[in-house]
Amino acid sequence: MTMKTVFKKTSGLTEKPTHYCPGCTHGVIHRLVGEVLEEMDILEDTIGVASVGCSVLSYEYFNCDMTQAAHGRAPAVATGVKRVLPDRFVFTYQGDGDLASIGISEVIHAAARGENITVIFVNNAIYGMTGGQMAPTTLVGQKTATTPFGRDIHIQGSPIKVCEMMATLDGAAYIERVSTHDVPHIQKAKKAIRRAFETQKEGKGFSMVEVLSTCPTNWGLDPSESLEWVKENMIPIYPLGVYKNKVGGK
Amino acid sequence: MGKVLMKGNEVIAEAAVHAGCKYFFGYPITPQSELVAYMARRLPEVGGLFLQAESEIAAINMVCGAASTGVRVMTSSSSPGFSLKQEGISYLVGSELPAVICNIVRGGPGLGNIQPAQSDYFQVTKGGGHGDYNIPVLAPASLQEIVELIQDAFDIADRYRTPVIIMGDGMLGQMMEPVEFGEYSEPIGQTKDWATTGTRGDGAPKIISSLELDAESLEKRNEQLQEKFALIKEQEVRYETYEIADAEYILVAFGTVARITMNAIQKARKHGVKVGLIRPISLWPFPDKPFIETRNKVNGYLAVEMSAGQMIEDVRLAVNGCAPVGFFGRTGGVVPSQEEIYEKIMSFAGGLPV
Ligand SMILES: Cc1ncc(C[n+]2csc(CCOP(=O)(O)OP(=O)(O)O)c2C)c(N)n1
Ligand code: SF4
Ligand SMILES: [Mg+2]
């Protein structure tokens, strides 16, 4: 029997074991970003900006220079880095509370300015780190620590569809929503991340990939139920696909 | 370069350019808007970059990003906008990033008004944001002094890896005076080997962060910060004294107010009251020394401020009960007049309550 390598370690990530809960797809998304940076051979020219959320320690996992931003402000920090070092690759890695709630202004204006940065936006429909409170992306009816009776549109309003909104901005060059609930989708997600970084490489402007992700711990589901929940409940509200593509090609 | 006639806000901007600052991120607010506009015009001429941010919050975080690459960077604002920057400033301290931040203080609280004030003294000198920290604060009293102190501010920022605040008031920003700039300076020869610029050619990845999850580790980090603050306290005290050699009474004032007190002091001296002035230039670290040297000799100190009485707390600490400390202040953007300061001196010297 010959051994086949199905899972190769990427040099895009450090040796540090991640702290994510079992079944959390933050780790998968890290690997995809790491692999893209490795395959594009841009690790040495990349500065990542970690946000505040479960992924705050991502600065210990990505194998490139990293800075850590205040809650929601990663796109502003990334702007500062990129404006000084326009020939470097700059990306942010942000959760949905970070990006779509407290930091919605920073990400919109970064896109409107056409900042030539890449945003990896991890939408798990909840505040993971602080113990499962409602996020702007929490689904209608979804129970969280701060919507114990389920999100009610008359009280908490409706989920923000970030890709749809960002796609209206002229400065946004590449916007795609992907998912991590099964292997084919994970492969698609990687392609999207690669195209986002290529957008940056070509100097086309702002790129963002929204990745639907799990939070088994705060959803109160086991890992496989969580993947199913993404497919059954999140994708209908957050349709996958390319929302903006100024780069062309497929 | 000879003397040129300029507005205070523009002098701050040009002085920063002379100090090697090439990046500025800001958001408009009166009374410092000329500074932002000047930078927008000027920085492209020196191959730098001006960016108008969507808010003061974004501006200070852009400063964090630019500072993390090791360049000289600045932002400025006035009171309400400065309040918004506090979280970012705390991050600058926690991540040990150098930057210069101007606060051209206006009347508060709330939206207040756009007249000159010094009522952000507590905010700039006592931390301002969350966590245990102090930031060097320099308060120029003239436009020529701005030139000097902006250079110092950038040098201090780099030397100690800390943000530095320039505190002025609306008057300083708006007044016009002839000033002379020195040579353009390049950032003093530090290799910023901590900067995150990509690892190409410089080894393992670097991290800029203020997070330290383990309590003992964060305490250690705080101890290191405290050591740095102690060193700054030792090395970076700045003040000026005026007519204190024979003084029986000493006024304490900073910024433009100090200038107004000088005229009042001369008038009081003509009327036989021996009065002098201590002008703190660094508000933090506060200059204790001139108080220690005089507090057992004089009859009293009179703090004069454009606030309800904030610096007076530091004066009291420095005087340490050795002499009475009086206060005269105007708030809301009202500038104390020479005449009323004179009258306060006379009643203070005459033993009347002030
Ligand atoms: C200014 C500020 N407000 C609030 C917090 C607390 N906080 C930390 S993480 C977080 C939510 C993160 O949720 P999300 O961005 O969705 O990331 P996740 O943990 O789900 O990956 C909050 C509110 C903070 N650190 N700073
Ligand atoms: S709390 Fe949720 S988002 Fe955070 S690591 Fe655990 S599963 Fe992932
Ligand atoms: Mg989340």
XYZ file of C-alpha atoms in Angstrom, chain A residues 14 41-47 52 56-57 59-60 62-71 73 75-85 88 105-107 109-110 113 115 129, chain B residues 23 25 49-55 57-59 61-69 71 87-88 91 95 195-202 204-213:
88
model
C 3.491 28.322 12.582
C 5.101 32.671 -2.273
C 4.255 35.911 -0.507
C 4.684 34.961 3.149
C 7.769 37.106 3.488
C 6.010 40.097 1.980
C 2.837 39.865 4.009
C 1.675 41.658 7.126
C -10.524 40.862 18.543
C -7.312 37.214 18.359
C -4.344 34.866 18.706
C -0.997 36.456 15.162
C 0.640 33.434 16.739
C 0.101 32.906 10.732
C 3.711 32.530 9.782
C 4.274 36.115 8.720
C 4.629 39.502 10.376
C 1.469 40.272 12.335
C -0.031 43.159 14.238
C -3.026 43.024 16.529
C -5.795 45.616 16.165
C -8.454 46.966 18.519
C -11.939 45.454 18.246
C -10.436 48.482 13.714
C -9.195 47.604 8.366
C -7.990 50.985 9.656
C -4.783 49.433 11.001
C -4.332 47.594 7.705
C -4.833 50.897 5.886
C -2.039 52.456 7.916
C 0.292 49.555 7.112
C -0.595 49.374 3.435
C -0.309 53.114 2.837
C 3.232 53.042 4.145
C 4.148 49.769 2.434
C 3.541 44.480 0.681
C -17.574 51.741 9.599
C -13.894 50.865 9.197
C -14.523 48.069 6.723
C -14.645 53.039 4.378
C -11.648 50.852 3.611
C -11.397 54.058 -0.538
C -7.772 50.128 -0.046
C -15.231 34.741 22.201
C 2.393 60.218 7.378
C -4.119 60.512 9.410
C 0.937 60.675 2.595
C -2.059 62.431 4.071
C -5.262 60.491 4.515
C -8.554 61.833 5.816
C -9.993 59.072 7.939
C -13.709 58.406 8.389
C -13.482 59.191 12.112
C -11.247 56.241 15.795
C -10.169 55.182 12.333
C -7.468 57.869 12.259
C -5.944 53.078 14.286
C -4.388 54.027 10.957
C -1.679 55.641 13.052
C -1.274 52.298 14.862
C -0.834 50.566 11.521
C 1.627 53.073 10.108
C 3.572 53.209 13.382
C 3.897 49.431 13.359
C 5.951 49.734 10.158
C 7.755 55.349 10.211
C -8.782 53.316 23.028
C -6.285 53.540 20.185
C -3.222 50.274 22.314
C 2.000 47.694 21.887
C 8.715 46.904 13.066
C 6.397 44.620 11.110
C 7.311 45.227 7.487
C 7.309 41.677 6.198
C 9.964 39.129 7.066
C 11.899 39.299 3.787
C 15.558 39.545 4.655
C 15.021 39.864 8.372
C 11.418 35.174 11.877
C 7.967 36.768 11.940
C 7.472 39.665 14.312
C 4.341 40.406 16.271
C 2.993 43.717 17.495
C 0.361 43.184 20.130
C -0.810 44.436 23.490
C -2.468 41.144 24.465
C -1.016 39.082 27.289
C -3.515 36.480 28.460
